Coordinates of C-alpha atoms in Angstrom, one line a residue:
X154 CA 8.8 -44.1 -27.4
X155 CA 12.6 -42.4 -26.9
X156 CA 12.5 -39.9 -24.9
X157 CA 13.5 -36.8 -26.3
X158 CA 16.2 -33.6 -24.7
X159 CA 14.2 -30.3 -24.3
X160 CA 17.2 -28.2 -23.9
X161 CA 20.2 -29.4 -25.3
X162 CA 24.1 -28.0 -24.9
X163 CA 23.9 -27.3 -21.0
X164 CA 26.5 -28.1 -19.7
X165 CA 26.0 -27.6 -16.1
X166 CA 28.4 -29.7 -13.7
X167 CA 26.4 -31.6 -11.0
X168 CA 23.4 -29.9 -12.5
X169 CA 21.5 -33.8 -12.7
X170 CA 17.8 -31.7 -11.7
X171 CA 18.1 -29.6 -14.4
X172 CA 18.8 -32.3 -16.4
X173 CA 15.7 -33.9 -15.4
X174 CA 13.3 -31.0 -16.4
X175 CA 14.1 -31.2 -19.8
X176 CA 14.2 -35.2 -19.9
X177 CA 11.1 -36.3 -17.9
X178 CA 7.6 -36.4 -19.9
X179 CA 6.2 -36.9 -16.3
X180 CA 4.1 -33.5 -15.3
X181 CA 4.9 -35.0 -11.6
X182 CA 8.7 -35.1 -12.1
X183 CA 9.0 -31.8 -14.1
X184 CA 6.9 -29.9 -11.0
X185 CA 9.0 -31.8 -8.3
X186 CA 12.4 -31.4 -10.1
X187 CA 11.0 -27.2 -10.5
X188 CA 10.5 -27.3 -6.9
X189 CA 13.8 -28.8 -6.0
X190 CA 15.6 -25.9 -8.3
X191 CA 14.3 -23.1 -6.4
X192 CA 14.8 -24.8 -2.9
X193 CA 18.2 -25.1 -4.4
X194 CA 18.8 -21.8 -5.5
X195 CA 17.5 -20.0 -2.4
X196 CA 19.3 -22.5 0.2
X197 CA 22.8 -21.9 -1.4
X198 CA 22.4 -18.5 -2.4
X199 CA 25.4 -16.8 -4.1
X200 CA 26.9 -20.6 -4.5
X201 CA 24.5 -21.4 -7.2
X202 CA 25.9 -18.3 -9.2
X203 CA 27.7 -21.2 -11.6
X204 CA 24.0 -22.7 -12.1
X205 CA 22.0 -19.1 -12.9
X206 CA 22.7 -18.8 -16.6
X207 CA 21.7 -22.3 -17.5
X208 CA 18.6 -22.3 -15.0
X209 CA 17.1 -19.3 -16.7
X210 CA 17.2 -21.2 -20.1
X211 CA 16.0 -24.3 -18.6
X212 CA 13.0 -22.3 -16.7
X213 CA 12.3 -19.2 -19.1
X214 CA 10.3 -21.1 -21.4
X215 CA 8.9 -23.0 -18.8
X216 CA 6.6 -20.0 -17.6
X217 CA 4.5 -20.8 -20.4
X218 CA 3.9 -24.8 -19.5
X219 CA 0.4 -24.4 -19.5
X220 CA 0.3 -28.6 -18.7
X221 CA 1.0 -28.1 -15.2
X222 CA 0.4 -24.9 -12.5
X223 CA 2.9 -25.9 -10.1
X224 CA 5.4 -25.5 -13.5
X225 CA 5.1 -22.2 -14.1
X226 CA 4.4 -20.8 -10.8
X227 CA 8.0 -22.1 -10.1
X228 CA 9.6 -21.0 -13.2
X229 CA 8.2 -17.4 -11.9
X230 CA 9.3 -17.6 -8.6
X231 CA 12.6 -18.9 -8.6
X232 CA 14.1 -15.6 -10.9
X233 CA 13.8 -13.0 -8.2
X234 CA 16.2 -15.7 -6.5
X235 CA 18.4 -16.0 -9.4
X236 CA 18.5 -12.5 -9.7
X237 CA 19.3 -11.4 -6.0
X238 CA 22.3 -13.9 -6.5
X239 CA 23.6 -12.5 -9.9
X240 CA 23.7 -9.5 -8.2
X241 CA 25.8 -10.5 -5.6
X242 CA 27.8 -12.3 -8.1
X243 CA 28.1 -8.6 -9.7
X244 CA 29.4 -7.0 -6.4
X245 CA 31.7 -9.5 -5.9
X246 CA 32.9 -8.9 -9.6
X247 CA 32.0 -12.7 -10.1
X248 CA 30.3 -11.4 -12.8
X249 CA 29.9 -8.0 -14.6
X250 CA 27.0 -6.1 -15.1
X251 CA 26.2 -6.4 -18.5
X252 CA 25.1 -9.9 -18.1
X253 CA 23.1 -9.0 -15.0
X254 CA 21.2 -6.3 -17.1
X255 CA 20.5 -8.6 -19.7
X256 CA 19.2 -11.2 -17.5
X257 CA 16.8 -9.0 -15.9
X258 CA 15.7 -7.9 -19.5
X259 CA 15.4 -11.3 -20.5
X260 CA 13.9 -12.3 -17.2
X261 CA 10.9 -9.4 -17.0
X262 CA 9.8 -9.2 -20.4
X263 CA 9.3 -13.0 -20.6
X264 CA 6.7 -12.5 -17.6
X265 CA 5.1 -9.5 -19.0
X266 CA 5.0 -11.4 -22.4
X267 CA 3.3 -14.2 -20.1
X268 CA 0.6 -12.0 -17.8
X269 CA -0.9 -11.0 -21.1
X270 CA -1.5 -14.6 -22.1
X271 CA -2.1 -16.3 -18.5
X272 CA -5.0 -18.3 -18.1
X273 CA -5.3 -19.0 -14.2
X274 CA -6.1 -16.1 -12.2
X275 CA -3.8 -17.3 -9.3
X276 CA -0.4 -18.0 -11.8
X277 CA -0.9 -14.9 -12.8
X278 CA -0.4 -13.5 -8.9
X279 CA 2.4 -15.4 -8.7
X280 CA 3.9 -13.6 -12.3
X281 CA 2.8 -10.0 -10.7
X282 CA 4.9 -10.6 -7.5
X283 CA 7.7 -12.3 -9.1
X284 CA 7.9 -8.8 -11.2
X285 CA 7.7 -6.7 -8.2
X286 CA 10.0 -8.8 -6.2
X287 CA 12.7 -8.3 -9.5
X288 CA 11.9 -4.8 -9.0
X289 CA 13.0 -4.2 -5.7
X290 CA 16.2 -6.9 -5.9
X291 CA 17.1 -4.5 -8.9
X292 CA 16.7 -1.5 -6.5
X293 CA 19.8 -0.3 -5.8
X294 CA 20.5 -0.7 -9.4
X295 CA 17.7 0.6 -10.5
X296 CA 17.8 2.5 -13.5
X297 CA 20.1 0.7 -15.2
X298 CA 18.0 -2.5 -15.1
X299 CA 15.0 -0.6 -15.7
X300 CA 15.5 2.4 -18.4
X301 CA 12.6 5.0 -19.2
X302 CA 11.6 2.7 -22.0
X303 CA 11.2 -0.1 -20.0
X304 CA 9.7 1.7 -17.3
X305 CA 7.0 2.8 -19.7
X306 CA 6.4 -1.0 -21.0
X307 CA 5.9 -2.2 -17.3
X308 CA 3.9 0.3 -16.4
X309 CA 1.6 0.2 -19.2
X310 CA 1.7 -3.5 -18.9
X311 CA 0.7 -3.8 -15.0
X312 CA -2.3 -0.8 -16.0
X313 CA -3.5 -3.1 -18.6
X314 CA -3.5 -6.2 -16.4
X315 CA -5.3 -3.8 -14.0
X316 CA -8.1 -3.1 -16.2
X317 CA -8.4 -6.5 -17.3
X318 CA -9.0 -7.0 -14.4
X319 CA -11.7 -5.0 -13.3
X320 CA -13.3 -5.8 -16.1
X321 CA -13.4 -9.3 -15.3
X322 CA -14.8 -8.3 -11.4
X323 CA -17.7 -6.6 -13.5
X324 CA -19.0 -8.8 -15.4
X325 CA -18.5 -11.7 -12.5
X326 CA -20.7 -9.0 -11.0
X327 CA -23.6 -9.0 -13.7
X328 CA -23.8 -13.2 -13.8
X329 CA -24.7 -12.9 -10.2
X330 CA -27.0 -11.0 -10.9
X331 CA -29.3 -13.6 -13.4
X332 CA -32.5 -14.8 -12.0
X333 CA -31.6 -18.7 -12.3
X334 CA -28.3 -18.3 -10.5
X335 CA -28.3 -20.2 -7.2
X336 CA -26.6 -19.7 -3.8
X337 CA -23.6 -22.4 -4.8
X338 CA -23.1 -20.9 -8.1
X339 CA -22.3 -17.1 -6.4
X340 CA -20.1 -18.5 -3.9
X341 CA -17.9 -19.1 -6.5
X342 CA -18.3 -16.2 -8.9
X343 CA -17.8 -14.5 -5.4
X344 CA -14.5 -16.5 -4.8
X345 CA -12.9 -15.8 -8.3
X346 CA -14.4 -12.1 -8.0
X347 CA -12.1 -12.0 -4.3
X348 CA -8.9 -13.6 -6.4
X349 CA -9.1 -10.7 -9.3
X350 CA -9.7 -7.9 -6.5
X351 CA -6.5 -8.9 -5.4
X352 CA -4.6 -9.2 -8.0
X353 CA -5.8 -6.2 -9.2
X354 CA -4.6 -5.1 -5.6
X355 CA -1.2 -6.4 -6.7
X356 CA -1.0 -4.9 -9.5
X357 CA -1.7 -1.4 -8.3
X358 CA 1.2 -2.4 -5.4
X359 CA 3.8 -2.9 -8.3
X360 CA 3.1 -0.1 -9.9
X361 CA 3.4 2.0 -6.6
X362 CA 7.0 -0.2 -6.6
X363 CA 8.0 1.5 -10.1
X364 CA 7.0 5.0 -8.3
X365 CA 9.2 4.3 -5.1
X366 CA 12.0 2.7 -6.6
X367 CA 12.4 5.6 -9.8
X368 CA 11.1 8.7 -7.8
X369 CA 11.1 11.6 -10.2
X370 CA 11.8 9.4 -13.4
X371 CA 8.5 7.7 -13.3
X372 CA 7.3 11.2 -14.0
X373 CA 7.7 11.1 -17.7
X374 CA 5.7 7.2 -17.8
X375 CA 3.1 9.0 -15.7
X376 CA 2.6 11.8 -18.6
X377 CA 2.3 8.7 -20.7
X378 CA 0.0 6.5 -18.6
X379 CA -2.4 9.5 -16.7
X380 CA -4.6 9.2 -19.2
X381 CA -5.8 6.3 -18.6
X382 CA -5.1 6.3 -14.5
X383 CA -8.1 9.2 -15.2
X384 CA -10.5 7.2 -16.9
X385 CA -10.5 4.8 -13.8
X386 CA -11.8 7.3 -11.9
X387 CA -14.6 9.1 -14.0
X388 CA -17.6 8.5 -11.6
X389 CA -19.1 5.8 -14.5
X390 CA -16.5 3.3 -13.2
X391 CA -17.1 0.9 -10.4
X392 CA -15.7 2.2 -6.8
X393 CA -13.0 -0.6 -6.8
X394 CA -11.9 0.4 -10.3
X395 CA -11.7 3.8 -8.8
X396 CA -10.0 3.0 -5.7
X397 CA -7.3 1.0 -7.1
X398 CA -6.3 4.4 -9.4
X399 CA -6.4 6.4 -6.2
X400 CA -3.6 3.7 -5.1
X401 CA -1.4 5.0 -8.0
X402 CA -1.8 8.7 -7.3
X403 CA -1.5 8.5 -3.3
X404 CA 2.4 6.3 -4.2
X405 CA 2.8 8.8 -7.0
X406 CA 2.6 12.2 -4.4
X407 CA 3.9 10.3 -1.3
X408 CA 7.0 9.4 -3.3
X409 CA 7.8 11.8 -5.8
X410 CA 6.7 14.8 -3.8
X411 CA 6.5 18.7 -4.8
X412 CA 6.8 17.2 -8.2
X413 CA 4.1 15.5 -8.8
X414 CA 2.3 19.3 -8.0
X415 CA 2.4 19.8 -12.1
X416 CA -0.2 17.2 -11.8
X417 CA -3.1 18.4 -8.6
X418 CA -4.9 20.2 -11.2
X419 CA -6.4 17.2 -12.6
X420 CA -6.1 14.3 -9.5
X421 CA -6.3 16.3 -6.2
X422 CA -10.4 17.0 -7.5
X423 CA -11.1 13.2 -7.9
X424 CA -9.4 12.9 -4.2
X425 CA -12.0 15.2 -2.8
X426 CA -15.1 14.1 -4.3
X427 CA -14.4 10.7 -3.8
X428 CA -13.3 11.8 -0.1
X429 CA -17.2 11.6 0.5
X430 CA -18.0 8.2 -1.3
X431 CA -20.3 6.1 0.3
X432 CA -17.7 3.3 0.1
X433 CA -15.4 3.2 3.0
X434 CA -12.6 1.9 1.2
X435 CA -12.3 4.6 -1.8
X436 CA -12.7 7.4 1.1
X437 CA -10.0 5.9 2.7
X438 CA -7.7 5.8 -0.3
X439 CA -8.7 9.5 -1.3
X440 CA -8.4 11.0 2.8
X441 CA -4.7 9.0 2.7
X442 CA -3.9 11.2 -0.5
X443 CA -5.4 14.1 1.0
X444 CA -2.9 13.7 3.6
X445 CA 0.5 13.0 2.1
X446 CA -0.6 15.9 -0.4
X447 CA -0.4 18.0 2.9
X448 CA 3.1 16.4 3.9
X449 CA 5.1 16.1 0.7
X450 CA 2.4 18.0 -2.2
X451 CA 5.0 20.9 -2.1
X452 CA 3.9 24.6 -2.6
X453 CA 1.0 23.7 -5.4
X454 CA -1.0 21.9 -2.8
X455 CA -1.5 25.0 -0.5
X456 CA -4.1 26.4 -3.8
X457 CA -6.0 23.6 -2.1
X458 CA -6.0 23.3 2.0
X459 CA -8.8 24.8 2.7
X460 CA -10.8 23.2 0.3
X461 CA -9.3 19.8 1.6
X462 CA -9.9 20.9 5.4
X463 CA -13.8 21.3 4.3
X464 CA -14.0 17.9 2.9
X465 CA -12.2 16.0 5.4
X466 CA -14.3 17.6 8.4
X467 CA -17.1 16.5 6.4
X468 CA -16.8 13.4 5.6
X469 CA -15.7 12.9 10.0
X470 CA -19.1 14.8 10.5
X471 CA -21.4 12.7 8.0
X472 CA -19.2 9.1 8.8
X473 CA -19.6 9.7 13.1
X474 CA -23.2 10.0 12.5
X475 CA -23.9 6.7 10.8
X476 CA -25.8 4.7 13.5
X477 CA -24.1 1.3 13.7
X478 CA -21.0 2.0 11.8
X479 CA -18.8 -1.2 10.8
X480 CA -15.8 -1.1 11.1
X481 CA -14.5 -0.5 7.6
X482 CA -16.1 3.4 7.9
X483 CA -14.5 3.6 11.2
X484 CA -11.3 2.9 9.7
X485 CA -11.8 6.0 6.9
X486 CA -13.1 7.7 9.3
X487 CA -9.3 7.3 11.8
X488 CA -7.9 8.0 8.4
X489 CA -9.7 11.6 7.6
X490 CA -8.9 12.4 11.1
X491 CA -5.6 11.6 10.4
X492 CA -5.5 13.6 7.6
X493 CA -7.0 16.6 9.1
X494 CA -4.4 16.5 11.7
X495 CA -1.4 16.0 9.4
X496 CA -3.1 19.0 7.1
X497 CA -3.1 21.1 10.4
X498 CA 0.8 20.5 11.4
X499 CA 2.1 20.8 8.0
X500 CA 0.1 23.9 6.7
X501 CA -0.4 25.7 10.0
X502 CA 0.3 28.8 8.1
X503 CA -2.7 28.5 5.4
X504 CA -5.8 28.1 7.9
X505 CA -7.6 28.9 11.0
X506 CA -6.3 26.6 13.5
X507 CA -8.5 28.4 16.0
X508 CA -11.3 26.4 14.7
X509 CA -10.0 24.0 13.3
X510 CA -8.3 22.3 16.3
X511 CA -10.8 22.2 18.5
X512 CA -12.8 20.5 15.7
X513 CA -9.9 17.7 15.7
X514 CA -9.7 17.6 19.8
X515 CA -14.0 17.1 19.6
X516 CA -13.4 14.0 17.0
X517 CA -10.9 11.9 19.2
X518 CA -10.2 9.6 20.3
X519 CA -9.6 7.1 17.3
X520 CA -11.9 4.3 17.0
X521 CA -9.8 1.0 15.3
X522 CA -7.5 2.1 13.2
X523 CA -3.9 1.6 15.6
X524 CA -1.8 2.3 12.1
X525 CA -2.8 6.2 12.5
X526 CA -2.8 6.4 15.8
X527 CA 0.8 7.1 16.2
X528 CA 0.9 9.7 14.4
X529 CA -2.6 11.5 15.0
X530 CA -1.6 11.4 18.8
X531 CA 1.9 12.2 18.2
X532 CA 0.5 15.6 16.5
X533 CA -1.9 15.6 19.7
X534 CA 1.3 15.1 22.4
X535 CA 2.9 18.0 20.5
X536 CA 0.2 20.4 20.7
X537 CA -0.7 19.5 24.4
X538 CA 3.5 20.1 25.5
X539 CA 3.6 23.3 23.4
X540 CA 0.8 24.6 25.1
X541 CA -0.6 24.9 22.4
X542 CA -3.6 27.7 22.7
X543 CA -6.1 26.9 20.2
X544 CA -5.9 23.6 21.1
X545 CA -6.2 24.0 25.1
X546 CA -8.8 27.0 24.4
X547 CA -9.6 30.1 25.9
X548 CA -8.8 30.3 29.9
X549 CA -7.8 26.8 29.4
X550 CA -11.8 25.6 28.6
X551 CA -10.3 22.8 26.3
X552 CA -8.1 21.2 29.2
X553 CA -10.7 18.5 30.9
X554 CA -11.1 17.3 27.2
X555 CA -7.6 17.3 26.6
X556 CA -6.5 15.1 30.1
X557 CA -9.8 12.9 29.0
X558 CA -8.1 11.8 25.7
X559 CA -4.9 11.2 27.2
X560 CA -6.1 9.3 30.3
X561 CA -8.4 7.2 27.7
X562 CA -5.9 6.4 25.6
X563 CA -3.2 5.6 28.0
X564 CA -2.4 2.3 27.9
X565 CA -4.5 1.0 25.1
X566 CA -3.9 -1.4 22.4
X567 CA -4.3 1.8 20.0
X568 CA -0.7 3.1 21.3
X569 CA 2.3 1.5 21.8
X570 CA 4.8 1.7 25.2
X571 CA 6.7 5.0 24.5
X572 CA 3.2 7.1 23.6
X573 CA 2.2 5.5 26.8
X574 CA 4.7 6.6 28.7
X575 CA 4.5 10.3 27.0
X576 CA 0.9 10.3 27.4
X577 CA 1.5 9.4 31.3
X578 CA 3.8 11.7 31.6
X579 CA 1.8 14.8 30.4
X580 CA -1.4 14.0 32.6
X581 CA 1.5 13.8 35.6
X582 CA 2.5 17.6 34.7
X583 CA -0.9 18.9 34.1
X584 CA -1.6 17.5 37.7
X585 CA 1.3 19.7 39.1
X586 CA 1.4 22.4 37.2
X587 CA -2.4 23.9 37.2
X588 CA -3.6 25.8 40.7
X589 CA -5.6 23.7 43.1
X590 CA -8.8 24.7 42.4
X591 CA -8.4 25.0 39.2
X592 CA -7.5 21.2 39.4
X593 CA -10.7 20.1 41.6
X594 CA -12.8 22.0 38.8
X595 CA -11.4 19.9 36.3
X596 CA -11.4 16.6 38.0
X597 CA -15.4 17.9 38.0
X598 CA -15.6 17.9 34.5
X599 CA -14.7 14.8 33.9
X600 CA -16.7 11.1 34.0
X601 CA -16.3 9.2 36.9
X602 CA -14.3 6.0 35.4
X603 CA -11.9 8.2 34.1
X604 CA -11.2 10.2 37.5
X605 CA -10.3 6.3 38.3
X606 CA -7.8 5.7 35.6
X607 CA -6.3 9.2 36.3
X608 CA -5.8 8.2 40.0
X609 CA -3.8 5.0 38.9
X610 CA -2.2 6.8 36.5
X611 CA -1.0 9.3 39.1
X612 CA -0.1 6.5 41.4
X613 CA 1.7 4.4 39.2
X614 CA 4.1 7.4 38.2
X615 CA 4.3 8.7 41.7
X616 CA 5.6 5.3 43.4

């Protein structure tokens, strides 16, 4: 039989692959000739501006070729591409901006249209970052890609594909739970259980694009979506459901700051309960929030500092007494430390640092997690050179715990080279600035190995 033309009328000089696609009725060529299009597109960059227009219509309907994988994961991720050079072409007045606006219209509703129909949990990954990645190329353009309308559609569309998926984790969950499953048959419900957790994951991370990339005009899609962000985290849901709503919230105070304050009356309470959740990863989430709350929650959040300090230096307490901890509780538990320390240098005014930073002194050092340790010892550094005397204590009773951390911690793969060097250099002028005896006591205080690493320390600075 003839072949038949797909797409008619393109018109595309030189553009013989594009040709192809709509000619071959070989899956094989149509997913080669795809692949050759986007190698294309992102080797020449701005000079395939003369091929964009007729490769969306070639590849736009193509995202629903549910014949072949390698198809539509191609048609996805070659528009980001298309759309970082039409942009390009748009600053270089090769083109105006009316047709880039359309196209990213055009380009992001097709996918959404396409997530809701999807059938293969990993195209469907590949149609989530291929929106994000649109997001972020439309950046600096922002709201004029992406209006409040739309911003309401791709939000509610990402939340959907969120619960979705959750609800497919759950019931993967229940089948493994049938007496006449066996141990081949839960290796792969756990597999495909793994693939929606992260797309769920990736979903949660696009929204958390919307929030950084339209600050304070995601707030009126939030008064629109809360309601539902808030059912994932009633206490009936699963702690992964939960978690990946905490997500949402921790992006939507980091980013839009004393703003998102009309809001704490109804999510900083989920934060703190689920603060002290038995699973390590939803405690994490909620002690992050707790902590940009303290940072950027403006003047609303200080209605809720102490309360936050109380949960945070229990959830330390109850995590550091867990014999055997793994590694994941060690993680939330760097994080709640974190927190606490953040909450103590950016409302120093609201409680009583006189107990509470010789609680945070007590709970170092960190244990694994080296992404807060720049900032917890930071905070630490700062106290120590300011002399700081709640942290140091009465008559200096604090100090040998004080040079302990810092000598510990010196040189560590916890720290990088210039918290090194500051930590060095503080445990250098503690040596020459305290009395003698006053030294000799302290070097008493402290264990044995770490007299050692204080003497090379002293050496090594000294030569």
């Amino acid at each position: 039989a003839e072949r038949k033309l797909e797409f008619e009328n393109l018109n595309v000089s030189g553009g013989s692959t594009l040709g192809l696609i709509g000619l071959t009725s070989s899956l094989e060529e149509k997913a080669t000739a795809c692949a050759m299009l986007c190698s294309f597109a992102n080797d020449i960059k701005e000079g395939y501006f003369p091929y964009v227009e007729a490769t969306v219509k070639v590849m736009l309907p193509l995202m629903e070729y549910y014949l072949n994988d390698e198809v539509r994961k191609c048609a996805v991720s070659i528009m980001p591409t298309l759309l970082e050079i039409t942009i390009s072409a748009v600053k270089e007045r090769k083109a105006n901006e009316t047709f880039l606006y359309n196209m990213f219209s055009t380009v992001t509703k097709k996918m959404l249209e396409c997530t809701d129909r999807e059938p293969d949990t990993e195209v469907l990954m590949d149609f989530v970052a291929g929106i994000q990645k649109c997001i972020q190329m439309a950046k600096p353009l922002g709201r004029k890609c992406i209006n409040q309308d739309a911003l309401e559609i791709i939000g509610k569309a990402l939340l959907n594909l969120l619960g979705k998926s959750m609800q497919k984790i759950e019931n993967l969950e229940k089948r493994k739970m049938r007496k006449d499953i066996d141990e081949e048959a839960v290796e792969k419900l756990d597999m495909k259980a793994e693939q929606e957790d992260h797309l769920s994951f990736m979903a949660a991370d696009c929204i958390g694009t919307l929030i950084k990339s339209h600050r304070q005009a995601f707030l009126g899609t939030f008064d629109k979506l809360g309601r539902a962000i808030m059912l994932m985290l009633h206490p009936s849901r699963t702690a992964l459901t939960r978690k990946y709503a905490v997500f949402i919230i921790d992006d939507l105070i980091e980013f839009i700051g004393a703003d998102s304050g009309k809001y704490f009356r109804k999510i900083i309470p989920p934060l703190l309960r689920y603060a002290k959740d038995k699973d390590p990863a939803l405690q994490q989430a909620c002690v992050y929030g707790l902590a940009v709350s303290a940072e950027h929650g403006g003047e609303t959040f200080n209605n809720y500092v102490n309360q936050s300090l109380k949960t945070l230096g229990e959830a330390i307490t109850t995590n550091r007494k867990i014999p055997n901890a793994t590694d994941d509780v060690k993680s939330a538990t760097d994080n709640a430390i974190s927190a606490f320390a953040k909450t103590c240098k950016f409302r120093g005014s609201r409680i009583d640092l006189s107990k509470a930073l010789p609680a945070f002194l007590h709970w170092l050092p960190l244990e694994v997690d080296e992404s807060e340790a720049g900032n917890v010892y930071s905070i630490f550094c700062s106290l120590v050179e300011s002399n700081n005397k709640h942290l140091l204590g009465e008559n200096m009773n604090f100090l040998p715990q004080v040079v302990k951390i810092l000598v510990m911690v010196c040189g560590t793969t916890m720290i990088d080279q210039n918290m090194t060097g500051r930590m060095m250099r503080l445990v250098v002028n503690i040596n020459k600035r305290i009395p003698k005896n006053a030294l000799q006591a302290l070097k008493a205080r402290l264990p044995g190995p770490v007299k050692e690493k204080m003497a090379k320390i002293l050496a090594h600075c000294n030569k």
